[in-house]
């Protein structure tokens, strides 16, 4: 019975170490995921700004063409 108890203690210790390792990996993954999300946000914002500028330029071009047709 003592051997069985010692084996359970050994297994429990191994399980604790595994869970600690998993926790460290999850923490690193969470940090990596957050950094990745931030890297994705920047190009999206840039694309939105460029799309808005493009829309404004098209509008300006259309107005200029209307003025040119008037001459």
CSV table of C-alpha atoms in Angstrom, one decimal, residues 19-53:
chain,number,residue,atom,x,y,z
A,19,UNK,CA,-0.2,21.6,-15.9
A,20,UNK,CA,2.4,24.2,-15.0
A,21,UNK,CA,4.0,23.7,-18.4
A,22,UNK,CA,0.6,24.0,-20.1
A,23,UNK,CA,0.0,27.2,-18.2
A,24,UNK,CA,3.3,28.7,-19.3
A,25,UNK,CA,2.5,27.7,-22.9
A,26,UNK,CA,-1.0,29.2,-22.7
A,27,UNK,CA,0.4,32.5,-21.3
A,28,UNK,CA,2.9,32.7,-24.1
A,29,UNK,CA,0.3,31.9,-26.7
A,30,UNK,CA,-2.0,34.6,-25.3
A,31,UNK,CA,0.7,37.2,-25.5
A,32,UNK,CA,1.5,36.1,-29.1
A,33,UNK,CA,-2.2,36.2,-30.0
A,34,UNK,CA,-2.5,39.7,-28.6
A,35,UNK,CA,0.5,40.9,-30.6
A,36,UNK,CA,-0.8,39.3,-33.7
A,37,UNK,CA,-4.2,41.0,-33.3
A,38,UNK,CA,-2.5,44.3,-32.9
A,39,UNK,CA,-0.5,43.7,-36.1
A,40,UNK,CA,-3.7,42.9,-38.0
A,41,UNK,CA,-5.4,46.0,-36.7
A,42,UNK,CA,-2.8,48.4,-38.2
A,43,UNK,CA,-3.1,47.3,-41.8
A,44,UNK,CA,-6.9,47.3,-41.5
A,45,UNK,CA,-6.8,50.9,-40.3
A,46,UNK,CA,-4.4,51.8,-43.1
A,47,UNK,CA,-6.7,50.2,-45.6
A,48,UNK,CA,-9.7,52.1,-44.3
A,49,UNK,CA,-7.8,55.4,-44.5
A,50,UNK,CA,-6.6,54.7,-48.0
A,51,UNK,CA,-10.1,53.7,-49.1
A,52,UNK,CA,-11.5,57.0,-47.7
A,53,UNK,CA,-8.7,59.0,-49.4
